Amino acid sequence: MALIVQKFGGTSVGSVERIASVAARVKQHRDQGDDLVVVVSAMSGETNRLIALAREISDKPNPREMDVLVSTGEQVTIALLCMALHEIGCAARSYTGSQVHIRTDSAHSKARIMDIDRARVRADIESGRVVVVAGFQGVDEQGNITTLGRGGSDTTAVAMAAALEADECQIFTDVDGVYTTDPRVEPKARKLDRITFEEMLELASLGSKVLQIRSVEFAGKYNVPLRVLSSFEDSGAGTLITLEEEGVEAAKISGIAFNRDEAKLTIRGVPDQPGVAYKILGPVGEANVEVDMIVQNIAEDGTTDFTFTVNRGEYEKAREILERESAELGAREVVGDNRIVKISLVGVGMRSHAGIASRMFAALSEEAINIQMISTSEIKISVVVDEKYLELGVRALHQAFGLAEESTA
Ligand code: ASP
Ligand code: MG
């Protein structure tokens, strides 16, 4: 007999009918003998509706009251789900975050979980009940209601699983697992049976639609096996996100992530002196613009070209800052391009296999795709290319690394 934490997201509990079908699914699993803790989100659209209500009253609603408001969405679903469970003869009890003492810091709307009181939940489990917990919310030291950030129910589920030392945390959602890449870009994308926490974090640009990233970090830190499954189809085992398994040779490459929201800026002809990188990036950081890739090259005339990427939404802002810096530093010019994308190859197998980068570059060159920037980490190689090559590039790499077939490579 196992202890499983199951989480159902907004669309899975989006109507009374769907809540009833979640109840049926929970009962079916419970009847097989496992102990269950179920975490639910608000009904789909509900959190947005509550936020819109607040905005009708105030442009800057008080953060404490905002959390009191938005946490109500989940309170509705825990009660309805328990009623639906009772209707089909399954003992269950609902709890809000503060009732099970999901203790957080006081950072309203983005609180972090510090501690969970497991005694109450354990007592219910021991008396044979399914425990239903409101996702997304907690309570601070002073008893104020807090929330964990949009999509935070995933983190509630993982935190419950960690606190209760559950055997697995299952996230039921509207996709049936994690794919080698976005199936809308590459229809041959394949569902992965398993993937490591690290890889999942690197695939964030694909995975963030599936899981709140913070929940994956949390699961990795406490080693909570995390499974993504469809709540609509009985589509098998989904994708298991877990630690790297010793002794099992990992696939070289797990997936291809991409990001369309990229822009790059170059400042040319910067005097090659100590402190220049700081002078350029200092003000950019102070303006809260996040910098991703950075490349610096020394030209023959003793000046340097300095290029970096930022989020496309912050391109204009970063460019203005750079124009100012350029004048001050006596640089030659600032040029930029906000029609670029980043494509990344991700896989823990990279650590133990050589030649991955050259295979990647060969595949792109065969399609005559020009690489503008490259960066690498232990389990990831990223390239920046013109946005018109996104689809072609992703498909070429998917093909080159045999990701469509059940690969044993
Ligand atoms: N209801 C919250 C939201 O929409 C939390 C969640 O769904 O995970 O962000
Ligand atoms: Mg969600």
Short mmCIF file of N, CA and C in Angstrom, two decimals, residues 17 89 295 397 409:
data_model
loop_
_atom_site.label_atom_id
_atom_site.label_comp_id
_atom_site.label_asym_id
_atom_site.label_seq_id
_atom_site.Cartn_x
_atom_site.Cartn_y
_atom_site.Cartn_z
N GLU A 17 -19.48 18.50 -13.59
CA GLU A 17 -19.31 17.18 -14.21
C GLU A 17 -17.87 16.71 -14.05
N GLY A 89 -19.81 7.33 -1.93
CA GLY A 89 -19.46 6.45 -0.81
C GLY A 89 -17.99 6.39 -0.48
N VAL A 295 28.24 37.21 -24.91
CA VAL A 295 29.43 36.88 -25.69
C VAL A 295 30.29 38.14 -25.83
N LEU A 397 16.91 19.11 -35.55
CA LEU A 397 17.59 18.54 -34.39
C LEU A 397 16.85 17.32 -33.85
N ALA A 409 19.64 4.94 -28.21
CA ALA A 409 20.97 5.52 -28.51
C ALA A 409 21.58 6.13 -27.27
#
